[in-house]
Amino acid sequence: MSTIAYIVLWLALAVAALDRRYAARWSRRVAAGMIGCAWGMWAILLVRRALDAGHWPLSTRYEFALCWVWSTLAIYFLLEADRQRAIGWATVVAALLIATYALTRPASERAMTPLPPILRSVWLQLHVLTTVMGYAVLGVAAAAALAALSVGRQSSPEEHQATEIVERTMERMVALGLPWLTAAILTGAIWAEHAWGRYWGWDPKETWSLVTWLWYLLILHIAPLPRWRGRPLAWLVLAGYGLILFTFMGVPWLVRTVRLESLHGF
């Protein structure tokens, strides 16, 4: 079902491309309906995995990525309802990036396995859930940054106003995403103390999560400054999403390649 949803999402993006070329309103509606179908299929898949496994579908990198995609597409519908379509379609592209990563996971990661008692902690579940939400919201911030960079400063008043709306949405998404990252770090620290007897151990994952958190905190602090508004801030937001992707995808690869010590499974 995940593969079918993935294909439907790609087809939706192709149908949406007709909207610009032919200005056909039906293509946008059909594409939104297809995205809704893909979102629904991923929801069914996640619920089935939760029921079959007996725990939230957040125990592997594969399940985490699927929840990330599902959450990102949920935010897409909010943007579509708010008529922020430029950000909406950039959000779909961000979701496709994560979905591609999920579907290329080996069978060992996609298999459902029983959780040991230490991983059944409510603090761990909250840690992973808040991380998913933070990543999804900040992914939308990156989509808004991409839309702002692609549009640029236009000459007409209408286009200039549209660009300002995109930039405001980008800043609001960062302001909304940072508390989720904060909650993820705090709940992770509490669970680490229960599981390993310490709140913080400078694990590679912990270190890069802190770097990412500090980066977005910096963005929030400099966002009001006139010299950083617009394109400079958009580049910083994109760089922040690059840190998120590296923390999620790059750090596990680095741990395996360099053989670093890490207590994180993903």
PDB file of C-alpha atoms in Angstrom:
ATOM      1  CA  MET A   1       0.000   0.000   0.000  1.00  0.00           C
ATOM      2  CA  SER A   2       2.881   2.369   0.746  1.00  0.00           C
ATOM      3  CA  THR A   3       4.229   1.930  -2.785  1.00  0.00           C
ATOM      4  CA  ILE A   4       0.801   2.638  -4.288  1.00  0.00           C
ATOM      5  CA  ALA A   5       0.463   5.797  -2.190  1.00  0.00           C
ATOM      6  CA  TYR A   6       3.930   6.858  -3.323  1.00  0.00           C
ATOM      7  CA  ILE A   7       3.008   6.415  -7.001  1.00  0.00           C
ATOM      8  CA  VAL A   8      -0.276   8.285  -6.507  1.00  0.00           C
ATOM      9  CA  LEU A   9       1.629  11.178  -4.932  1.00  0.00           C
ATOM     10  CA  TRP A  10       3.956  11.391  -7.931  1.00  0.00           C
ATOM     11  CA  LEU A  11       0.972  11.309 -10.297  1.00  0.00           C
ATOM     12  CA  ALA A  12      -0.673  14.093  -8.292  1.00  0.00           C
ATOM     13  CA  LEU A  13       2.403  16.242  -8.759  1.00  0.00           C
ATOM     14  CA  ALA A  14       2.324  15.554 -12.504  1.00  0.00           C
ATOM     15  CA  VAL A  15      -1.367  16.456 -12.727  1.00  0.00           C
ATOM     16  CA  ALA A  16      -0.754  19.639 -10.744  1.00  0.00           C
ATOM     17  CA  ALA A  17       1.887  20.671 -13.270  1.00  0.00           C
ATOM     18  CA  LEU A  18      -0.915  21.042 -15.808  1.00  0.00           C
ATOM     19  CA  ASP A  19      -2.340  23.850 -13.688  1.00  0.00           C
ATOM     20  CA  ARG A  20       0.407  26.258 -14.660  1.00  0.00           C
ATOM     21  CA  ARG A  21       0.562  25.336 -18.290  1.00  0.00           C
ATOM     22  CA  TYR A  22      -3.131  25.251 -19.107  1.00  0.00           C
ATOM     23  CA  ALA A  23      -4.550  27.199 -16.138  1.00  0.00           C
ATOM     24  CA  ALA A  24      -7.001  24.353 -15.656  1.00  0.00           C
ATOM     25  CA  ARG A  25      -8.786  24.528 -12.326  1.00  0.00           C
ATOM     26  CA  TRP A  26      -9.774  20.872 -12.559  1.00  0.00           C
ATOM     27  CA  SER A  27      -6.144  19.733 -12.508  1.00  0.00           C
ATOM     28  CA  ARG A  28      -5.566  21.345  -9.118  1.00  0.00           C
ATOM     29  CA  ARG A  29      -8.684  19.736  -7.683  1.00  0.00           C
ATOM     30  CA  VAL A  30      -7.862  16.313  -9.106  1.00  0.00           C
ATOM     31  CA  ALA A  31      -4.315  16.563  -7.782  1.00  0.00           C
ATOM     32  CA  ALA A  32      -5.557  17.536  -4.316  1.00  0.00           C
ATOM     33  CA  GLY A  33      -7.922  14.564  -4.374  1.00  0.00           C
ATOM     34  CA  MET A  34      -5.087  12.225  -5.331  1.00  0.00           C
ATOM     35  CA  ILE A  35      -2.951  13.606  -2.510  1.00  0.00           C
ATOM     36  CA  GLY A  36      -5.861  12.977  -0.163  1.00  0.00           C
ATOM     37  CA  CYS A  37      -6.008   9.360  -1.365  1.00  0.00           C
ATOM     38  CA  ALA A  38      -2.271   8.916  -0.774  1.00  0.00           C
ATOM     39  CA  TRP A  39      -2.580  10.478   2.676  1.00  0.00           C
ATOM     40  CA  GLY A  40      -5.478   8.158   3.503  1.00  0.00           C
ATOM     41  CA  MET A  41      -3.578   5.066   2.354  1.00  0.00           C
ATOM     42  CA  TRP A  42      -0.600   5.973   4.529  1.00  0.00           C
ATOM     43  CA  ALA A  43      -2.972   6.563   7.457  1.00  0.00           C
ATOM     44  CA  ILE A  44      -4.502   3.102   6.996  1.00  0.00           C
ATOM     45  CA  LEU A  45      -1.042   1.548   6.736  1.00  0.00           C
ATOM     46  CA  LEU A  46       0.132   3.220   9.945  1.00  0.00           C
ATOM     47  CA  VAL A  47      -3.014   2.202  11.844  1.00  0.00           C
ATOM     48  CA  ARG A  48      -2.664  -1.401  10.640  1.00  0.00           C
ATOM     49  CA  ARG A  49       0.980  -1.519  11.710  1.00  0.00           C
ATOM     50  CA  ALA A  50       0.054  -0.097  15.113  1.00  0.00           C
ATOM     51  CA  LEU A  51      -2.685  -2.695  15.626  1.00  0.00           C
ATOM     52  CA  ASP A  52      -0.573  -5.612  14.394  1.00  0.00           C
ATOM     53  CA  ALA A  53       2.533  -4.621  16.365  1.00  0.00           C
ATOM     54  CA  GLY A  54       0.704  -3.536  19.508  1.00  0.00           C
ATOM     55  CA  HIS A  55       2.499  -0.195  19.758  1.00  0.00           C
ATOM     56  CA  TRP A  56       2.723   3.149  17.994  1.00  0.00           C
ATOM     57  CA  PRO A  57       4.312   2.877  14.527  1.00  0.00           C
ATOM     58  CA  LEU A  58       7.374   4.884  15.541  1.00  0.00           C
ATOM     59  CA  SER A  59       9.885   2.187  16.441  1.00  0.00           C
ATOM     60  CA  THR A  60      11.976   2.049  13.250  1.00  0.00           C
ATOM     61  CA  ARG A  61      13.437   4.522  10.790  1.00  0.00           C
ATOM     62  CA  TYR A  62      10.918   3.291   8.200  1.00  0.00           C
ATOM     63  CA  GLU A  63       7.918   3.931  10.454  1.00  0.00           C
ATOM     64  CA  PHE A  64       9.314   7.284  11.534  1.00  0.00           C
ATOM     65  CA  ALA A  65       9.665   8.346   7.890  1.00  0.00           C
ATOM     66  CA  LEU A  66       6.099   7.261   7.073  1.00  0.00           C
ATOM     67  CA  CYS A  67       4.736   9.277  10.007  1.00  0.00           C
ATOM     68  CA  TRP A  68       6.843  12.193   8.822  1.00  0.00           C
ATOM     69  CA  VAL A  69       5.310  11.981   5.338  1.00  0.00           C
ATOM     70  CA  TRP A  70       1.801  11.641   6.742  1.00  0.00           C
ATOM     71  CA  SER A  71       2.235  14.675   9.016  1.00  0.00           C
ATOM     72  CA  THR A  72       3.723  16.752   6.195  1.00  0.00           C
ATOM     73  CA  LEU A  73       0.784  16.008   3.901  1.00  0.00           C
ATOM     74  CA  ALA A  74      -1.645  16.893   6.697  1.00  0.00           C
ATOM     75  CA  ILE A  75      -0.050  20.342   6.847  1.00  0.00           C
ATOM     76  CA  TYR A  76      -0.346  20.538   3.035  1.00  0.00           C
ATOM     77  CA  PHE A  77      -4.139  20.411   3.327  1.00  0.00           C
ATOM     78  CA  LEU A  78      -4.073  23.285   5.808  1.00  0.00           C
ATOM     79  CA  LEU A  79      -2.010  25.326   3.357  1.00  0.00           C
ATOM     80  CA  GLU A  80      -4.329  24.417   0.491  1.00  0.00           C
ATOM     81  CA  ALA A  81      -7.309  25.526   2.561  1.00  0.00           C
ATOM     82  CA  ASP A  82      -5.489  28.808   3.197  1.00  0.00           C
ATOM     83  CA  ARG A  83      -4.864  29.126  -0.572  1.00  0.00           C
ATOM     84  CA  GLN A  84      -1.084  29.110  -0.160  1.00  0.00           C
ATOM     85  CA  ARG A  85      -0.573  26.835  -3.139  1.00  0.00           C
ATOM     86  CA  ALA A  86       3.027  27.788  -3.886  1.00  0.00           C
ATOM     87  CA  ILE A  87       4.041  26.512  -0.456  1.00  0.00           C
ATOM     88  CA  GLY A  88       1.617  23.605  -0.712  1.00  0.00           C
ATOM     89  CA  TRP A  89       3.247  22.051  -3.741  1.00  0.00           C
ATOM     90  CA  ALA A  90       6.728  22.610  -2.379  1.00  0.00           C
ATOM     91  CA  THR A  91       5.484  20.748   0.713  1.00  0.00           C
ATOM     92  CA  VAL A  92       4.412  17.816  -1.464  1.00  0.00           C
ATOM     93  CA  VAL A  93       7.914  17.699  -2.951  1.00  0.00           C
ATOM     94  CA  ALA A  94       9.356  17.606   0.580  1.00  0.00           C
ATOM     95  CA  ALA A  95       7.004  14.734   1.436  1.00  0.00           C
ATOM     96  CA  LEU A  96       8.079  12.845  -1.686  1.00  0.00           C
ATOM     97  CA  LEU A  97      11.718  13.189  -0.656  1.00  0.00           C
ATOM     98  CA  ILE A  98      11.050  11.514   2.688  1.00  0.00           C
ATOM     99  CA  ALA A  99       8.733   8.915   1.106  1.00  0.00           C
ATOM    100  CA  THR A 100      11.493   7.964  -1.339  1.00  0.00           C
ATOM    101  CA  TYR A 101      13.841   7.432   1.580  1.00  0.00           C
ATOM    102  CA  ALA A 102      11.244   5.307   3.406  1.00  0.00           C
ATOM    103  CA  LEU A 103      10.601   3.028   0.449  1.00  0.00           C
ATOM    104  CA  THR A 104      14.309   2.393  -0.090  1.00  0.00           C
ATOM    105  CA  ARG A 105      14.747   1.038   3.445  1.00  0.00           C
ATOM    106  CA  PRO A 106      15.830  -2.618   3.626  1.00  0.00           C
ATOM    107  CA  ALA A 107      13.295  -5.292   4.525  1.00  0.00           C
ATOM    108  CA  SER A 108      14.824  -5.639   7.986  1.00  0.00           C
ATOM    109  CA  GLU A 109      13.782  -2.061   8.819  1.00  0.00           C
ATOM    110  CA  ARG A 110      10.313  -2.445   7.352  1.00  0.00           C
ATOM    111  CA  ALA A 111       9.571  -5.626   9.293  1.00  0.00           C
ATOM    112  CA  MET A 112       7.453  -5.395  12.437  1.00  0.00           C
ATOM    113  CA  THR A 113       9.248  -6.616  15.547  1.00  0.00           C
ATOM    114  CA  PRO A 114       8.170  -6.730  19.201  1.00  0.00           C
ATOM    115  CA  LEU A 115       9.452  -3.889  21.329  1.00  0.00           C
ATOM    116  CA  PRO A 116      11.598  -4.717  24.364  1.00  0.00           C
ATOM    117  CA  PRO A 117      10.243  -3.319  27.651  1.00  0.00           C
ATOM    118  CA  ILE A 118      12.809  -0.492  27.724  1.00  0.00           C
ATOM    119  CA  LEU A 119      11.415   0.887  24.449  1.00  0.00           C
ATOM    120  CA  ARG A 120       7.809   0.868  25.633  1.00  0.00           C
ATOM    121  CA  SER A 121       8.302   3.951  27.773  1.00  0.00           C
ATOM    122  CA  VAL A 122       5.778   6.728  27.273  1.00  0.00           C
ATOM    123  CA  TRP A 123       8.688   9.181  27.329  1.00  0.00           C
ATOM    124  CA  LEU A 124      10.260   7.493  24.323  1.00  0.00           C
ATOM    125  CA  GLN A 125       6.960   7.546  22.442  1.00  0.00           C
ATOM    126  CA  LEU A 126       6.548  11.248  23.208  1.00  0.00           C
ATOM    127  CA  HIS A 127      10.161  11.872  22.195  1.00  0.00           C
ATOM    128  CA  VAL A 128       9.695  10.292  18.778  1.00  0.00           C
ATOM    129  CA  LEU A 129       6.250  11.820  18.241  1.00  0.00           C
ATOM    130  CA  THR A 130       7.401  15.365  19.006  1.00  0.00           C
ATOM    131  CA  THR A 131      10.415  14.847  16.747  1.00  0.00           C
ATOM    132  CA  VAL A 132       8.138  13.819  13.876  1.00  0.00           C
ATOM    133  CA  MET A 133       5.962  16.888  14.374  1.00  0.00           C
ATOM    134  CA  GLY A 134       8.961  19.200  14.565  1.00  0.00           C
ATOM    135  CA  TYR A 135      10.489  17.747  11.415  1.00  0.00           C
ATOM    136  CA  ALA A 136       7.183  17.999   9.531  1.00  0.00           C
ATOM    137  CA  VAL A 137       6.541  21.624  10.508  1.00  0.00           C
ATOM    138  CA  LEU A 138      10.117  22.678   9.751  1.00  0.00           C
ATOM    139  CA  GLY A 139       9.888  20.816   6.457  1.00  0.00           C
ATOM    140  CA  VAL A 140       7.005  23.110   5.564  1.00  0.00           C
ATOM    141  CA  ALA A 141       9.170  26.065   6.607  1.00  0.00           C
ATOM    142  CA  ALA A 142      11.789  24.814   4.140  1.00  0.00           C
ATOM    143  CA  ALA A 143       9.105  24.462   1.465  1.00  0.00           C
ATOM    144  CA  ALA A 144       8.098  28.079   2.093  1.00  0.00           C
ATOM    145  CA  ALA A 145      11.754  29.108   1.873  1.00  0.00           C
ATOM    146  CA  LEU A 146      12.059  27.306  -1.453  1.00  0.00           C
ATOM    147  CA  ALA A 147       8.916  29.024  -2.720  1.00  0.00           C
ATOM    148  CA  ALA A 148      10.236  32.415  -1.570  1.00  0.00           C
ATOM    149  CA  LEU A 149      13.544  31.868  -3.365  1.00  0.00           C
ATOM    150  CA  SER A 150      11.868  30.697  -6.561  1.00  0.00           C
ATOM    151  CA  VAL A 151       9.453  33.628  -6.657  1.00  0.00           C
ATOM    152  CA  GLY A 152      11.843  36.350  -5.531  1.00  0.00           C
ATOM    153  CA  ARG A 153      10.895  40.003  -5.333  1.00  0.00           C
ATOM    154  CA  GLN A 154       8.403  40.677  -8.099  1.00  0.00           C
ATOM    155  CA  SER A 155       7.567  44.056  -9.558  1.00  0.00           C
ATOM    156  CA  SER A 156       3.786  44.075  -9.362  1.00  0.00           C
ATOM    157  CA  PRO A 157       2.093  44.877  -6.021  1.00  0.00           C
ATOM    158  CA  GLU A 158       0.123  41.603  -6.100  1.00  0.00           C
ATOM    159  CA  GLU A 159       3.230  39.467  -6.599  1.00  0.00           C
ATOM    160  CA  HIS A 160       5.129  41.442  -3.980  1.00  0.00           C
ATOM    161  CA  GLN A 161       2.321  40.850  -1.501  1.00  0.00           C
ATOM    162  CA  ALA A 162       2.271  37.123  -2.330  1.00  0.00           C
ATOM    163  CA  THR A 163       6.007  36.901  -1.652  1.00  0.00           C
ATOM    164  CA  GLU A 164       5.580  38.616   1.705  1.00  0.00           C
ATOM    165  CA  ILE A 165       2.855  36.120   2.660  1.00  0.00           C
ATOM    166  CA  VAL A 166       5.174  33.224   1.801  1.00  0.00           C
ATOM    167  CA  GLU A 167       7.972  34.726   3.888  1.00  0.00           C
ATOM    168  CA  ARG A 168       5.664  35.316   6.855  1.00  0.00           C
ATOM    169  CA  THR A 169       4.489  31.717   6.644  1.00  0.00           C
ATOM    170  CA  MET A 170       8.113  30.566   6.612  1.00  0.00           C
ATOM    171  CA  GLU A 171       8.856  32.525   9.791  1.00  0.00           C
ATOM    172  CA  ARG A 172       5.700  31.278  11.507  1.00  0.00           C
ATOM    173  CA  MET A 173       6.535  27.665  10.677  1.00  0.00           C
ATOM    174  CA  VAL A 174       9.988  28.084  12.208  1.00  0.00           C
ATOM    175  CA  ALA A 175       8.420  29.645  15.305  1.00  0.00           C
ATOM    176  CA  LEU A 176       6.007  26.708  15.496  1.00  0.00           C
ATOM    177  CA  GLY A 177       8.593  24.018  14.764  1.00  0.00           C
ATOM    178  CA  LEU A 178      11.192  25.050  17.342  1.00  0.00           C
ATOM    179  CA  PRO A 179       8.963  24.269  20.377  1.00  0.00           C
ATOM    180  CA  TRP A 180       8.408  20.777  18.952  1.00  0.00           C
ATOM    181  CA  LEU A 181      12.167  20.274  18.680  1.00  0.00           C
ATOM    182  CA  THR A 182      12.537  21.584  22.223  1.00  0.00           C
ATOM    183  CA  ALA A 183       9.954  19.095  23.470  1.00  0.00           C
ATOM    184  CA  ALA A 184      11.718  16.318  21.550  1.00  0.00           C
ATOM    185  CA  ILE A 185      15.047  17.057  23.240  1.00  0.00           C
ATOM    186  CA  LEU A 186      13.486  17.345  26.707  1.00  0.00           C
ATOM    187  CA  THR A 187      11.444  14.136  26.469  1.00  0.00           C
ATOM    188  CA  GLY A 188      14.448  12.341  24.994  1.00  0.00           C
ATOM    189  CA  ALA A 189      16.591  13.471  27.920  1.00  0.00           C
ATOM    190  CA  ILE A 190      14.013  12.256  30.443  1.00  0.00           C
ATOM    191  CA  TRP A 191      13.791   8.872  28.731  1.00  0.00           C
ATOM    192  CA  ALA A 192      17.595   8.638  28.543  1.00  0.00           C
ATOM    193  CA  GLU A 193      17.807   9.145  32.300  1.00  0.00           C
ATOM    194  CA  HIS A 194      15.273   6.362  32.863  1.00  0.00           C
ATOM    195  CA  ALA A 195      16.911   3.983  30.381  1.00  0.00           C
ATOM    196  CA  TRP A 196      20.627   4.743  30.651  1.00  0.00           C
ATOM    197  CA  GLY A 197      20.952   6.634  33.911  1.00  0.00           C
ATOM    198  CA  ARG A 198      21.950   9.980  32.412  1.00  0.00           C
ATOM    199  CA  TYR A 199      20.123  12.882  30.776  1.00  0.00           C
ATOM    200  CA  TRP A 200      22.770  13.712  28.195  1.00  0.00           C
ATOM    201  CA  GLY A 201      25.763  11.772  26.874  1.00  0.00           C
ATOM    202  CA  TRP A 202      26.886  13.657  23.744  1.00  0.00           C
ATOM    203  CA  ASP A 203      25.747  10.781  21.572  1.00  0.00           C
ATOM    204  CA  PRO A 204      26.179  11.730  17.851  1.00  0.00           C
ATOM    205  CA  LYS A 205      22.411  11.941  17.464  1.00  0.00           C
ATOM    206  CA  GLU A 206      22.079  14.093  20.569  1.00  0.00           C
ATOM    207  CA  THR A 207      24.878  16.384  19.436  1.00  0.00           C
ATOM    208  CA  TRP A 208      23.447  17.003  15.980  1.00  0.00           C
ATOM    209  CA  SER A 209      19.951  17.446  17.394  1.00  0.00           C
ATOM    210  CA  LEU A 210      21.340  20.170  19.636  1.00  0.00           C
ATOM    211  CA  VAL A 211      23.160  21.786  16.695  1.00  0.00           C
ATOM    212  CA  THR A 212      19.899  21.791  14.716  1.00  0.00           C
ATOM    213  CA  TRP A 213      17.975  23.272  17.649  1.00  0.00           C
ATOM    214  CA  LEU A 214      20.553  26.041  18.095  1.00  0.00           C
ATOM    215  CA  TRP A 215      20.427  26.810  14.359  1.00  0.00           C
ATOM    216  CA  TYR A 216      16.663  27.365  14.388  1.00  0.00           C
ATOM    217  CA  LEU A 217      16.959  29.364  17.605  1.00  0.00           C
ATOM    218  CA  LEU A 218      19.442  31.607  15.783  1.00  0.00           C
ATOM    219  CA  ILE A 219      16.994  32.000  12.891  1.00  0.00           C
ATOM    220  CA  LEU A 220      14.243  33.125  15.256  1.00  0.00           C
ATOM    221  CA  HIS A 221      16.550  35.679  16.842  1.00  0.00           C
ATOM    222  CA  ILE A 222      17.732  37.253  13.586  1.00  0.00           C
ATOM    223  CA  ALA A 223      14.411  37.033  11.705  1.00  0.00           C
ATOM    224  CA  PRO A 224      13.241  40.499  12.876  1.00  0.00           C
ATOM    225  CA  LEU A 225      16.447  42.170  11.651  1.00  0.00           C
ATOM    226  CA  PRO A 226      15.860  43.980   8.317  1.00  0.00           C
ATOM    227  CA  ARG A 227      19.149  42.866   6.737  1.00  0.00           C
ATOM    228  CA  TRP A 228      18.249  39.171   7.212  1.00  0.00           C
ATOM    229  CA  ARG A 229      14.667  39.286   6.009  1.00  0.00           C
ATOM    230  CA  GLY A 230      13.666  37.778   2.690  1.00  0.00           C
ATOM    231  CA  ARG A 231      16.132  35.689   0.711  1.00  0.00           C
ATOM    232  CA  PRO A 232      18.948  35.574   3.319  1.00  0.00           C
ATOM    233  CA  LEU A 233      16.559  34.153   5.904  1.00  0.00           C
ATOM    234  CA  ALA A 234      15.152  31.691   3.362  1.00  0.00           C
ATOM    235  CA  TRP A 235      18.645  30.314   2.731  1.00  0.00           C
ATOM    236  CA  LEU A 236      19.172  29.893   6.475  1.00  0.00           C
ATOM    237  CA  VAL A 237      15.871  28.004   6.780  1.00  0.00           C
ATOM    238  CA  LEU A 238      16.873  25.686   3.930  1.00  0.00           C
ATOM    239  CA  ALA A 239      20.224  25.091   5.618  1.00  0.00           C
ATOM    240  CA  GLY A 240      18.360  24.241   8.817  1.00  0.00           C
ATOM    241  CA  TYR A 241      16.334  21.608   6.987  1.00  0.00           C
ATOM    242  CA  GLY A 242      19.597  20.260   5.632  1.00  0.00           C
ATOM    243  CA  LEU A 243      20.700  19.801   9.251  1.00  0.00           C
ATOM    244  CA  ILE A 244      17.467  17.920   9.972  1.00  0.00           C
ATOM    245  CA  LEU A 245      18.027  15.593   7.018  1.00  0.00           C
ATOM    246  CA  PHE A 246      21.628  15.019   8.065  1.00  0.00           C
ATOM    247  CA  THR A 247      20.573  14.282  11.649  1.00  0.00           C
ATOM    248  CA  PHE A 248      17.986  11.764  10.452  1.00  0.00           C
ATOM    249  CA  MET A 249      19.763  10.187   7.480  1.00  0.00           C
ATOM    250  CA  GLY A 250      23.408  11.211   7.659  1.00  0.00           C
ATOM    251  CA  VAL A 251      24.232  10.583  11.312  1.00  0.00           C
ATOM    252  CA  PRO A 252      23.226   6.868  11.260  1.00  0.00           C
ATOM    253  CA  TRP A 253      25.295   6.415   8.097  1.00  0.00           C
ATOM    254  CA  LEU A 254      28.217   8.221   9.743  1.00  0.00           C
ATOM    255  CA  VAL A 255      27.921   6.039  12.851  1.00  0.00           C
ATOM    256  CA  ARG A 256      28.076   2.882  10.729  1.00  0.00           C
ATOM    257  CA  THR A 257      30.861   4.126   8.460  1.00  0.00           C
ATOM    258  CA  VAL A 258      33.190   5.616  11.061  1.00  0.00           C
ATOM    259  CA  ARG A 259      32.030   3.144  13.739  1.00  0.00           C
ATOM    260  CA  LEU A 260      31.109   5.771  16.267  1.00  0.00           C
ATOM    261  CA  GLU A 261      29.449   4.780  19.511  1.00  0.00           C
ATOM    262  CA  SER A 262      25.734   5.540  19.535  1.00  0.00           C
ATOM    263  CA  LEU A 263      22.830   4.266  21.613  1.00  0.00           C
ATOM    264  CA  HIS A 264      20.256   5.515  19.111  1.00  0.00           C
ATOM    265  CA  GLY A 265      18.673   2.962  16.820  1.00  0.00           C
ATOM    266  CA  PHE A 266      17.751   5.687  14.309  1.00  0.00           C
TER     267      PHE A 266
END
